[in-house]
Structures are given as structure tokens and as C-alpha cells.
Short mmCIF file of C-alpha atoms in Angstrom, two decimals:
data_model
loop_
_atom_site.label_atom_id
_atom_site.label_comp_id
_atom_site.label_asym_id
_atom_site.label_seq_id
_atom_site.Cartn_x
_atom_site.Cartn_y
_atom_site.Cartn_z
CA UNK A 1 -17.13 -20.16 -18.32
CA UNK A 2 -14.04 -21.22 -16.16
CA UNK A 3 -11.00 -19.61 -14.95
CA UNK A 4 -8.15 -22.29 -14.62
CA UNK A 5 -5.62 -21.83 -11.89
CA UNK A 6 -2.71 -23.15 -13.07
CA UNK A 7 0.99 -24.00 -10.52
CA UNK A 8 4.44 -23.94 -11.44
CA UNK A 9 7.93 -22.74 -9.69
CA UNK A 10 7.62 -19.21 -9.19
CA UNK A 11 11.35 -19.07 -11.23
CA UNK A 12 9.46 -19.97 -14.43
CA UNK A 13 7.10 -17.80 -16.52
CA UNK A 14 3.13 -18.04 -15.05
CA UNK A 15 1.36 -19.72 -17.51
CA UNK A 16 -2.74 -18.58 -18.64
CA UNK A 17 -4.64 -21.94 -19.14
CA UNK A 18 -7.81 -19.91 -19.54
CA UNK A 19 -9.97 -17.10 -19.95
CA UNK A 20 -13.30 -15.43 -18.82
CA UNK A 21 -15.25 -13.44 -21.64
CA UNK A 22 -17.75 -10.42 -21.41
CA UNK A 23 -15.71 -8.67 -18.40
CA UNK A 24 -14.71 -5.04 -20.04
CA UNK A 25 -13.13 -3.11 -17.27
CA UNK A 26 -10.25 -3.89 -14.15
CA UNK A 27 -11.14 -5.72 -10.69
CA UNK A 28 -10.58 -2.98 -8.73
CA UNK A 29 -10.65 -5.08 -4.97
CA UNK A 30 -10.34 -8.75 -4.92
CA UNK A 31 -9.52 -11.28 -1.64
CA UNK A 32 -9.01 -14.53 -0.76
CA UNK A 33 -11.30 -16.41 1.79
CA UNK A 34 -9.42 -17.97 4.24
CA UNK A 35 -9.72 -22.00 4.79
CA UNK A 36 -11.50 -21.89 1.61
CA UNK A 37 -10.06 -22.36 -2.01
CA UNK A 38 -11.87 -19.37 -3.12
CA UNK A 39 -11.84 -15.63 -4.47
CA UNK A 40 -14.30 -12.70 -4.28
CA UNK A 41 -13.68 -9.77 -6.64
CA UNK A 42 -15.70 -6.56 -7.04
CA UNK A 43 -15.08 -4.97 -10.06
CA UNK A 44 -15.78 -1.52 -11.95
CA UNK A 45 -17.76 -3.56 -14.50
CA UNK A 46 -20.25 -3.65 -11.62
CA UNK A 47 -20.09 -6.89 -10.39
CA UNK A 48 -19.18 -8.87 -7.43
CA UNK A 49 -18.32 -12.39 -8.26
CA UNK A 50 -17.26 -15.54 -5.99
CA UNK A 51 -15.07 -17.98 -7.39
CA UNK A 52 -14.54 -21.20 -6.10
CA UNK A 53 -12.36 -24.06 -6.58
CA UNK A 54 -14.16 -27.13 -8.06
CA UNK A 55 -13.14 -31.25 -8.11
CA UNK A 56 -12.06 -30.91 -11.58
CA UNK A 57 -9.03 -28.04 -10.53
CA UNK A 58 -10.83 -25.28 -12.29
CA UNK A 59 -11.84 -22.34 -10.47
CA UNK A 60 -16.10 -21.52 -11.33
CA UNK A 61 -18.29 -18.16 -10.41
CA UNK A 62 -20.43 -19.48 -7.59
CA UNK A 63 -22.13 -15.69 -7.35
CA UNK A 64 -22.69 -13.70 -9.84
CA UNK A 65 -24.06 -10.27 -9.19
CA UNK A 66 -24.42 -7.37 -10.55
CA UNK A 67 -24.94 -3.68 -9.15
CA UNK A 68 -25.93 -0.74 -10.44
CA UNK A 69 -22.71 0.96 -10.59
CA UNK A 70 -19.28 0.46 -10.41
CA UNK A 71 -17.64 -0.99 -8.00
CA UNK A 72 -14.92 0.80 -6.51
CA UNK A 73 -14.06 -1.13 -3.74
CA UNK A 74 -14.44 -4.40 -0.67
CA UNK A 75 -14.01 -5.48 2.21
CA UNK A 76 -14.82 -8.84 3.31
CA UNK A 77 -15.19 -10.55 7.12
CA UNK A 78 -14.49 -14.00 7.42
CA UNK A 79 -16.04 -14.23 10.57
CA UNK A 80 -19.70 -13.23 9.62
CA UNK A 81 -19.25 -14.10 6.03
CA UNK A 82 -19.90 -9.96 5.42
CA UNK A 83 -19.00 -8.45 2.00
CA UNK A 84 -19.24 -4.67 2.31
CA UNK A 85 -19.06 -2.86 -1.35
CA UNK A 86 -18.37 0.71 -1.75
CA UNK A 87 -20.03 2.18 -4.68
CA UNK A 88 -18.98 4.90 -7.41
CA UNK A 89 -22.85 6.52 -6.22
CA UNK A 90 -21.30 6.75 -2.72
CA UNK A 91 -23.36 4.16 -1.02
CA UNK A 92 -21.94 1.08 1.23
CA UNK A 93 -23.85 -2.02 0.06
CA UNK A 94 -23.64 -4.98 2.77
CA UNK A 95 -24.51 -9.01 1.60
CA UNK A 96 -23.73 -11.84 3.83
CA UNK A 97 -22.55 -14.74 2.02
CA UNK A 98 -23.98 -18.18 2.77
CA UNK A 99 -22.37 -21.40 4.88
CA UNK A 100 -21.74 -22.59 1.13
CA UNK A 101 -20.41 -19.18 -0.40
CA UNK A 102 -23.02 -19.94 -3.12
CA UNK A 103 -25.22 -17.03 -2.37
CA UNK A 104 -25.32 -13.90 -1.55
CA UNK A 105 -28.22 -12.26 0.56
CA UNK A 106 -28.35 -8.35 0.70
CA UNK A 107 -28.13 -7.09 4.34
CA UNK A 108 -28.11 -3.24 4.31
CA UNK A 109 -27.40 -0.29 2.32
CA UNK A 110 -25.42 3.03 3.52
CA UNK A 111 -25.64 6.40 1.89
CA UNK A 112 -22.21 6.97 2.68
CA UNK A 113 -20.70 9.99 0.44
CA UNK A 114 -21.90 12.23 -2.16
CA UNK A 115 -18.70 10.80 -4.02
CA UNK A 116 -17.69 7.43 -4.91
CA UNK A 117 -16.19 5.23 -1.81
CA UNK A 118 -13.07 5.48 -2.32
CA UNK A 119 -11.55 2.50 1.08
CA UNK A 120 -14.88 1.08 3.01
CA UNK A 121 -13.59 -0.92 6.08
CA UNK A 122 -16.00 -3.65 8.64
CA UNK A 123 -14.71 -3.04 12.35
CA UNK A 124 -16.93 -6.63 13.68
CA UNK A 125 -15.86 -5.52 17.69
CA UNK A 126 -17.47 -2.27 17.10
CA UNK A 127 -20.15 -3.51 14.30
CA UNK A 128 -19.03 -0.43 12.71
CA UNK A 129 -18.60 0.25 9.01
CA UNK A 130 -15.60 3.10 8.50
CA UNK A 131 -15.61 4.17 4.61
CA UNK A 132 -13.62 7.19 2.75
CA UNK A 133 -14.88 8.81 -0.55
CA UNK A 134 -14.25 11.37 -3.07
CA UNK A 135 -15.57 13.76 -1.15
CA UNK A 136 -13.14 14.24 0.86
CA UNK A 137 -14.91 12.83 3.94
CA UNK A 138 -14.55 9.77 6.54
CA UNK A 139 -17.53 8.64 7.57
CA UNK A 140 -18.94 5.49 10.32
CA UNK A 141 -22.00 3.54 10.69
CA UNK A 142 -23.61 1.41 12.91
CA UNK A 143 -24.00 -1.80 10.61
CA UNK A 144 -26.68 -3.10 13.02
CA UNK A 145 -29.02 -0.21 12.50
CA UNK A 146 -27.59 1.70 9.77
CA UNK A 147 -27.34 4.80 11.51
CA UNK A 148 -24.49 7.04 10.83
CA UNK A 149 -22.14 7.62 13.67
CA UNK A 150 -20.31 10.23 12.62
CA UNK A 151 -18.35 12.24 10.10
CA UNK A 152 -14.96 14.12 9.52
CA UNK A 153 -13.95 16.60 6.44
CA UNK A 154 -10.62 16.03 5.13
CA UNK A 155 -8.27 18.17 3.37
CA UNK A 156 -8.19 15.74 0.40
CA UNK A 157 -9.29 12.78 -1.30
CA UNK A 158 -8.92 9.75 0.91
CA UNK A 159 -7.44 7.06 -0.63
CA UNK A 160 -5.90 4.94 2.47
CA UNK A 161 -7.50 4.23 5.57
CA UNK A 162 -6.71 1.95 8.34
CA UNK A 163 -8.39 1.08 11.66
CA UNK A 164 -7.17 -0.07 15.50
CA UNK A 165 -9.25 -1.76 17.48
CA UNK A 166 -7.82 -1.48 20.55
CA UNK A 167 -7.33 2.35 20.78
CA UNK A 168 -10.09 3.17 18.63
CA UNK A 169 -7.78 5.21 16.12
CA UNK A 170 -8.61 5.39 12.51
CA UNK A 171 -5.32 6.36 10.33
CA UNK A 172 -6.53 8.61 7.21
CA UNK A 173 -4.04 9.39 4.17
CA UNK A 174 -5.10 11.82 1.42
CA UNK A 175 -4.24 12.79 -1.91
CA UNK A 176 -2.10 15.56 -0.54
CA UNK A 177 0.03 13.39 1.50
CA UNK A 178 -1.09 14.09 4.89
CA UNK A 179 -1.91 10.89 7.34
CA UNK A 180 -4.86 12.29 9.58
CA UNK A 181 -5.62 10.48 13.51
CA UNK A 182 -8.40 10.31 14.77
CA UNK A 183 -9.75 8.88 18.21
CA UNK A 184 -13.41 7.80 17.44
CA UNK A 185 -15.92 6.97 19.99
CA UNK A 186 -19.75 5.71 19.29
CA UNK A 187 -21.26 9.04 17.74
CA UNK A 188 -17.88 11.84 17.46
CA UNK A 189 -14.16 11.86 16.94
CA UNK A 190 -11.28 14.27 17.82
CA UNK A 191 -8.51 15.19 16.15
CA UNK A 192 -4.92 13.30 17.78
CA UNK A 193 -2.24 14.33 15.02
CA UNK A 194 -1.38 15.02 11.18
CA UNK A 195 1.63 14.40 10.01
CA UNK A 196 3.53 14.37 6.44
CA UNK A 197 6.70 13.16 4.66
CA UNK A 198 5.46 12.26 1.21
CA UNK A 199 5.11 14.40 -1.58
CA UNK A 200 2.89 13.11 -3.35
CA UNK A 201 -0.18 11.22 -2.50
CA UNK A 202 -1.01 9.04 -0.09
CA UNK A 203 -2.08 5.48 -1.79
CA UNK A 204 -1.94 3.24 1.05
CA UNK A 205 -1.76 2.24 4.29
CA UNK A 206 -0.79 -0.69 6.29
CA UNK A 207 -0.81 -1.12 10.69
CA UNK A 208 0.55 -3.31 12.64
CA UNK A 209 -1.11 -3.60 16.23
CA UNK A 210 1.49 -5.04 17.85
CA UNK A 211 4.51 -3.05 16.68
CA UNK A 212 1.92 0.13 16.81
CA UNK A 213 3.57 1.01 13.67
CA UNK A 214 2.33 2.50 10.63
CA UNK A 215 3.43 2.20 6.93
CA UNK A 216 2.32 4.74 4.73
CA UNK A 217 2.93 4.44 0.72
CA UNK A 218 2.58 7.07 -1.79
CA UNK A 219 2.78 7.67 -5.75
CA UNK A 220 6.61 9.69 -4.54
CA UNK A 221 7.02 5.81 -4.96
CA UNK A 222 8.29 5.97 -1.42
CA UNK A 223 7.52 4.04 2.20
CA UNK A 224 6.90 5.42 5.32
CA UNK A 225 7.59 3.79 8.57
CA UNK A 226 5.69 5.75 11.19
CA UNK A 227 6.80 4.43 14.90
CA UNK A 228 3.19 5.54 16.44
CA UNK A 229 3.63 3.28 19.35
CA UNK A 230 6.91 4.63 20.31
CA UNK A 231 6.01 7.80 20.76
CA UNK A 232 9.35 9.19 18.92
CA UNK A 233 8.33 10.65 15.83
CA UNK A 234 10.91 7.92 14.46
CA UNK A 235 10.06 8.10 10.32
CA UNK A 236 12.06 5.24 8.30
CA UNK A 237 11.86 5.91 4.84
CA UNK A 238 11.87 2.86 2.23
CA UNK A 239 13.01 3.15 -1.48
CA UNK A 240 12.47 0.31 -3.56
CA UNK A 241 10.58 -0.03 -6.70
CA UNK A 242 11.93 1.08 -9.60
CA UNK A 243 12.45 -0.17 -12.85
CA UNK A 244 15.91 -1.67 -13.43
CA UNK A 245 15.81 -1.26 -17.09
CA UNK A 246 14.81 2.20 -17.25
CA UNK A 247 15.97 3.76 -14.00
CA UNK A 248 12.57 4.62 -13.48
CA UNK A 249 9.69 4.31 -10.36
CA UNK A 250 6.51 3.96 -9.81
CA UNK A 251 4.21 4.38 -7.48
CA UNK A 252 3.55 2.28 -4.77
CA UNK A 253 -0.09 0.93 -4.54
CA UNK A 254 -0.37 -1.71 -2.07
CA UNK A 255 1.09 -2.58 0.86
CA UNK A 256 0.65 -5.51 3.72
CA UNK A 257 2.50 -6.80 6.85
CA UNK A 258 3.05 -10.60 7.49
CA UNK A 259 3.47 -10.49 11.47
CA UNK A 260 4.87 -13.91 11.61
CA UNK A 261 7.69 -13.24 9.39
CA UNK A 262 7.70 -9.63 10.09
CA UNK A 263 7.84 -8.70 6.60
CA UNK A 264 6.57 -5.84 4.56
CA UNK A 265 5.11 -6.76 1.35
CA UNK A 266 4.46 -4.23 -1.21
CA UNK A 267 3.84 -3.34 -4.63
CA UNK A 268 3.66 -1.02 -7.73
CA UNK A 269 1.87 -0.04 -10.63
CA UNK A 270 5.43 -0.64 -12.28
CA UNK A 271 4.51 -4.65 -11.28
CA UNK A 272 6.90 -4.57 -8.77
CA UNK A 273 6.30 -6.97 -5.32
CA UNK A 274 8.73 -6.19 -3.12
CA UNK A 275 9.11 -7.94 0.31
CA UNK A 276 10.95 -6.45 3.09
CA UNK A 277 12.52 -7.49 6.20
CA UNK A 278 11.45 -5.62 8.70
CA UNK A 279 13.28 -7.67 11.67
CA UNK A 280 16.61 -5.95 11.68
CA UNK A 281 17.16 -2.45 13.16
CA UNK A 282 16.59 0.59 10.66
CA UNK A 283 18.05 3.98 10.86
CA UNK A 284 16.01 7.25 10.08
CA UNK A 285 17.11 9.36 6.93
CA UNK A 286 19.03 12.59 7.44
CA UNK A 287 17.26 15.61 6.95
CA UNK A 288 19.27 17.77 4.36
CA UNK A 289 20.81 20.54 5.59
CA UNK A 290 20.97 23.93 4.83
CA UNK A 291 23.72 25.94 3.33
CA UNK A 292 25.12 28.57 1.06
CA UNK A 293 28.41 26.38 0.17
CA UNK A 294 29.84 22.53 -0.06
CA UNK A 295 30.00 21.83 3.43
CA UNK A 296 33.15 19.49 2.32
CA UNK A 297 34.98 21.42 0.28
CA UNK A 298 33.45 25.29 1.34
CA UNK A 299 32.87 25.81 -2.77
CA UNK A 300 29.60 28.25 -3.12
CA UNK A 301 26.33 26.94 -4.57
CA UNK A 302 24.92 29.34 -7.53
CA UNK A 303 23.14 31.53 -5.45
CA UNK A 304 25.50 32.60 -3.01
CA UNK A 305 26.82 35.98 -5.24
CA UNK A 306 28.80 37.33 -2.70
CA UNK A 307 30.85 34.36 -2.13
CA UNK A 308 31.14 33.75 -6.32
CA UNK A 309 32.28 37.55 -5.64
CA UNK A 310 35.05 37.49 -3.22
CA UNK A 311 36.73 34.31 -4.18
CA UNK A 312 36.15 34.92 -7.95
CA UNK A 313 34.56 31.19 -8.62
CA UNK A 314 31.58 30.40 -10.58
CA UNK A 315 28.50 28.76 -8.22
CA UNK A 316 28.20 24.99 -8.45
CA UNK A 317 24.83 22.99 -8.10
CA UNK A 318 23.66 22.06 -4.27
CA UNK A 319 23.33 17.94 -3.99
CA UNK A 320 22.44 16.00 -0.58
CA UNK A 321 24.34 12.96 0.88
CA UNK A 322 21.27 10.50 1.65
CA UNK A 323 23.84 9.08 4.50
CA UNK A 324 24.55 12.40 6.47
CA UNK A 325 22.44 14.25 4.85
CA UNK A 326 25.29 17.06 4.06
CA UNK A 327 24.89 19.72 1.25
CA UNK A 328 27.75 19.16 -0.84
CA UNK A 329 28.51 19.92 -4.43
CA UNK A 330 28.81 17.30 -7.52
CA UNK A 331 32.55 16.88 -7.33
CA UNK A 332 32.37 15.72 -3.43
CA UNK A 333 29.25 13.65 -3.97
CA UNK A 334 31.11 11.93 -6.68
CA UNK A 335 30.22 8.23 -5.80
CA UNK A 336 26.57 6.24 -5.24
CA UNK A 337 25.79 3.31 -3.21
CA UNK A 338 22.74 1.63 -2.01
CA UNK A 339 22.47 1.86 2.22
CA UNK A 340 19.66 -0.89 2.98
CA UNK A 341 19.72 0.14 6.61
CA UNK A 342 18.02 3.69 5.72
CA UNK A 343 15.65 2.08 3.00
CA UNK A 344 17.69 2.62 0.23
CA UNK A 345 17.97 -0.71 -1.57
CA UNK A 346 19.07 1.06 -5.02
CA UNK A 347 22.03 3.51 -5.19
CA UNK A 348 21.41 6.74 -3.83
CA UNK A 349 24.15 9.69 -4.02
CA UNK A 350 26.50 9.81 -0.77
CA UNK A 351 29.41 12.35 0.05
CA UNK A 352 32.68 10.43 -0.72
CA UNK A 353 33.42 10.60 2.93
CA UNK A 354 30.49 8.41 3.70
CA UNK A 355 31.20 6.36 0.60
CA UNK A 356 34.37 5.15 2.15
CA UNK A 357 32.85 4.21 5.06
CA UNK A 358 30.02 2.45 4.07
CA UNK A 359 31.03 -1.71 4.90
CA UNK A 360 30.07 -4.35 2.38
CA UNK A 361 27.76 -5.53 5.14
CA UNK A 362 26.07 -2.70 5.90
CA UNK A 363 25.83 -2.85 2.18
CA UNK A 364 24.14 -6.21 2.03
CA UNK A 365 20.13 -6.19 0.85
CA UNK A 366 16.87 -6.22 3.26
CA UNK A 367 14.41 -6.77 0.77
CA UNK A 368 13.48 -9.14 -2.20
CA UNK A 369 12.27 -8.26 -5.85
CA UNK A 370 9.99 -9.77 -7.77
CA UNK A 371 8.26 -8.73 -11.12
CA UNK A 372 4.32 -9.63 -11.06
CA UNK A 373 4.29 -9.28 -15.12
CA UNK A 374 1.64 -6.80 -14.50
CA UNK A 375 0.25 -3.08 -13.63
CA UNK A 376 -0.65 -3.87 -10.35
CA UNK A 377 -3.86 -1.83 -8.77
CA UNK A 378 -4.52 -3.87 -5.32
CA UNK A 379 -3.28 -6.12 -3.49
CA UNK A 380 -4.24 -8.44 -0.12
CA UNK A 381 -1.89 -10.89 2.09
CA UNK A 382 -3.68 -13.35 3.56
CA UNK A 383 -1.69 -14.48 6.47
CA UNK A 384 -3.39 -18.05 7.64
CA UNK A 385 -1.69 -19.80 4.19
CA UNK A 386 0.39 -16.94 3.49
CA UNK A 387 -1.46 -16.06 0.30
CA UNK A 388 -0.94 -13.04 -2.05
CA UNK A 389 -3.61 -11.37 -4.34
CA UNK A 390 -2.80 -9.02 -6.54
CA UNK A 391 -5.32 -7.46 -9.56
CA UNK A 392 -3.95 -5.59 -12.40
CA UNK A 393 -4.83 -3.03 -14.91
CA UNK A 394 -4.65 -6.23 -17.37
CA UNK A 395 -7.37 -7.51 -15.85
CA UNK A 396 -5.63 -10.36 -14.31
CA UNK A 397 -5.68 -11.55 -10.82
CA UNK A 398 -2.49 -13.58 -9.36
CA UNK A 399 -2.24 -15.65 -6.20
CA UNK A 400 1.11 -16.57 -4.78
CA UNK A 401 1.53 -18.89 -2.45
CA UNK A 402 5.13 -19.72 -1.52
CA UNK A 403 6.90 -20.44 -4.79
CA UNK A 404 3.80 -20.99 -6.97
CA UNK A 405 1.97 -18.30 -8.70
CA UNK A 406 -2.24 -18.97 -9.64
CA UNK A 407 -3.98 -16.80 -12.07
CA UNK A 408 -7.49 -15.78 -13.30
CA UNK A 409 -7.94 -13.44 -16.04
CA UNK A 410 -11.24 -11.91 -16.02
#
């Protein structure tokens, strides 16, 4: 059975030309191969599948395999042709695939956690396999010998984890919301620095080497910009996906950096893609300030009794200007407007003060919005064609290229 990729103008509804039977559960990691019309997805049906693109436009399973667990998750080196597959057992499973991608031979097999692999990354300058699990552990391997390097217990679930090669720093986020770096070397690691402005969980992570700057995403359906490289603590925050029907977010699950554009793609589970322009200069958010009364109009917030006391008033609700980050009651934070600069590409509450002098161009959008007609669970950008893959909980996988949209439903 065939999956037909089918093109049209990314302004019209993606058509479904065809289907795949038998699959009963989501691809959890899939990515494109680069200079190749192709597709490998690992999914929690337990298999890893190939798909390439045939003479006759429809895209066929060249491998078809099958594991003895779920899947949970892939990564994939162009380079060697090396598929590594974290398992829901907790092992690594490595497979090189052939010259023709219409094999796959089995290379090695980690026992990497006592809990399912949760991010498994292949570092080919160190020939070092970094993976994450459910039990709360980061773990690296030699993938030449198998050995394991080393190990390091996090405070929570990892469920983002990114690697630089030059500096040797792995970037952990947890289900907590903590990012975790660490400096590894061949057999230990030391602790550099935790930080944490989400609160919620960490869901993904995205570097950029030459920037040296990290983005972090998390189900608080907020964006992190971490400035590591600048040595700052600079923290841009980025609000974007919501729901415009329902005034609603969602969190954000995937997220990936096009250098040559220097644009931030990411998504949500609410099927939001949204693609930011990361070349103009940002501004940090506020932090909210602290204070018994409206620092506009000197009213007293609800717990301040002795103020309610002396000037006989009842105690009015504490707010925050996202501009200045003033606390200020209702009636002098009146007025909403969106402040792109600071991340905030949907209206946010601002003193009227600020209101006023917010300019319609420091009004104007940074980012793009589009709606992937699905619950989106991963998502890869692959930069040589400017490719993006996205999987959903429909069981759907969409490529975009430019202003056409592919899809496969398995």
C-alpha cells in the first residue's frame, strides 16, 4: 500500500489522495533525508518505516521493520546513513541504512534507561550517542564500542535535549521547567548552570551555534530565548500560539531555527506553526513588581488592610503591565495591545500610560501564523530544501516546502 503526496498552494485546503491501513497508533518522530525524496518515521506501533518517492509520484515503504516495543523516538545522520531508535524498554537501537535506503542493517544496541527514551541524540565528531529517559537520567555512549560514558540524575523527566559540538555542552530541559548545562568530556560531566522561566514543562529545545543562543519551549505555551553566548542572562520571552477562536493556548511542542533566514519555527498541539523573525532587535520582559497599591493611581490592592483602613476604600485586584511591568489596578490597566518587540504577538494588558505610547510600528507583527489542520506532536526543519515535517496525533505526517504542503497518513 501507497501513501500519495499530493501539491497545491499552501492558501488552499491540503488535499488526502491516499491512505495506509493496519497502522493503529501516532508516529511519534519522523524526518526527512536530505537530497533524497524520502521519509523515515518511527512510530509507537513499533515500527520504523522508510518511505521513498517512486517514478509514478507515489511515495512506497522501502523498509519495513518492526521492534519489539514502541517506539518513542529518532534520530537520524545523514552522513553515516545512522538511524538511532529510542525504545519504550529504555534501550538505544542503532541500524545503518544502505547506499539505496532499501535496507536496514542492525549496528548496536544500548541499554540506555530503566525508562523509556524519552530524546536519543548521534553526536558523529564525538561518535557519541546522548539519550534522556523517563527516568529522569541523561546518559552517553561510545557508539563505536557501546560502552557507556557516563551518566547524570535529573530532577525530572527529560523531555528536551540539545547538544554543542564545539563546547561540548549538552542543554537538558525537564518536566519541571528547569534547563540543566552540562560540560561533558569522554567518561564525566560537571555541572555549568540551571536556570528557569517556565512554569510548566519543558517540551523542547532548539540551539543555534552561531548565535550561542538557546530557545526553550514549554506546555506554559511560552518561548524562551536564552542569550548563552552573551553571557547576559538576557531571557526574551515569545507568546504566540493560541487559538483565535477560543482565546485559548496550547502548548508548544516543537521548535527549529532556519539560520539562513534566521527564523524560529515552531509549533503546537493546538496545530499552530508559527514562524518568527528573529533578525530584528528584541527587548526582555519586565519583571512585575512588587507592591501593596496601584503604582499609578496609589489605590490599595485587597490585602493591604491598613491602607483599606485609613483611607476608608475597599481593596482592588493587583494586575501587571507586560510593557513596564508596573502593578497597577484594573481601572489603570484599562487598555490591551499586542508589543511584538517583547514576544507578545497577541494583546497582552498594558498600563494606559504605556498604551499611549506604544507606536503603530512598534505595533507591527514579527511572526507568521499558520494552522497545520492538525494536533501536532513533532516536528523537524530540514534546512538544505527548507523542508518542514510535522506528525500529528491524527496520524498524519505533513511536509511543507515553500508554499506547498505534502501529506502521508499512516
Amino acid at each position: 500500500m501507497a501513501a500519495e503526496i499530493h501539491q497545491r498552494p499552501q492558501t488552499r485546503k491540503p488535499v488526502l489522495l491516499n491512505k495506509i491501513e493496519g497502522f493503529q497508533d501516532v508516529v511519534n518522530t519522523a524526518v526527512i533525508i536530505p537530497k533524497e525524496d524520502g521519509v523515515i518515521s518511527v512510530s509507537q506501533d513499533r515500527t520504523i518505516r522508510v518511505w521513498l518517492k517512486r517514478d509514478s509520484g507515489q511515495y512506497w515503504p522501502s523498509v519495513f521493520h518492526t521492534m519489539p516495543v514502541a517506539c518513542s523516538c529518532m534520530s537520524f545522520n545523514p552522513e553515516t546513513r545512522r538511524i538511532s531508535v529510542g525504545l519504550e524498554n529504555g534501550t538505544v537501537s542503532e541500524f545503518v541504512l544502505s547506499e539505496d535506503y532499501n535496507q536496514m542493517i542492525p549496528a548496536r544496541t544500548f541499554q540506555a534507561h530503566q525508562g523509556g527514551v524519552t530524546v536519543v541524540l548521534f553526536v558523529l565528531e564525538m561518535e557519541w550517542i546522548l539519550s534522556t529517559g523517563q527516568d529522569k537520567s541523561f546518559t552517553w555512549h561510545c557508539s563505536e564500542s557501546g560502552q557507556q560514558l557516563g551518566t547524570y540524575r535529573t530532577t525530572a523527566w527529560v523531555s528536551g535535549l540539545q547538544f554543542d559540538v564545539e563546547t561540548r555542552h549538552a542543554f537538558v530541559g525537564d518536566h519541571s521547567g528547569q534547563v540543566t548545562i552540562l560540560k561533558l568530556e569522554q567518561d564525566n560531566c560537571s555541572l555549568v548552570t540551571t536556570f528557569k522561566g517556565h512554569t510548566g514543562n519543558v517540551t523542547a529545545l532548539c540551539w543555534d551555534p552561531v548565535q550561542r543562543v538557546l530557545f526553550s519551549g514549554s506546555s506554559d505555551h511560552s518561548i524562551i530565548m536564552w542569550d548563552i553566548g552573551g553571557r547576559k542572562g538576557t531571557a526574551i520571552e515569545l507568546q504566540g500560539h493560541k487559538y483565535e477562536n477560543k482565546q485559548s493556548t496550547d502548548k508548544v511542542q516543537g521548535l527549529c531555527y532556519a539560520p539562513h533566514t534566521r527564523q524560529l519555527i515552531s509549533c503546537g498541539s493546538d496545530g499552530g506553526i508559527v514562524i518568527w523573525n528573529m533578525d530584528v532587535t528584541r527587548q526582555e520582559t519586565p519583571e512585575w513588581l512588587d507592591s501593596d497599591s496601584c503604582q499609578k493611581c496609589e489605590q490599595p490592592f485587597f490585602w493591604n488592610f491598613k491602607q483599606m483602613w485609613d483611607s476608608k476604600k475597599i481593596g482592588l485586584r493587583q494586575h501587571h503591565c507586560r510593557k513596564c511591568g508596573q502593578a497597577v489596578c484594573g481601572k489603570c490597566s484599562s487598555k490591551r495591545s499586542t508589543i511584538p518587540l517583547m514576544g507578545f504577538e497577541f494583546e497582552v494588558r498594558v498600563c494606559d500610560s504605556c498604551h499611549d505610547s506604544i507606536t503603530d510600528e512598534e505595533r507591527a507583527p514579527t511572526a507568521t501564523f499558520h494552522d497545520s489542520k492538525h494536533s501536532i506532536i513533532h516536528m523537524q526543519y530540514e534546512p538544505t530544501r527548507g523542508w518542514l515535517l510535522t506528525s500529528g496525533t491524527d496520524k498524519i505526517i505533513r511536509v511543507i516546502i515553500k508554499e506547498s504542503i505534502f501529506e502521508i497518513e499512516i
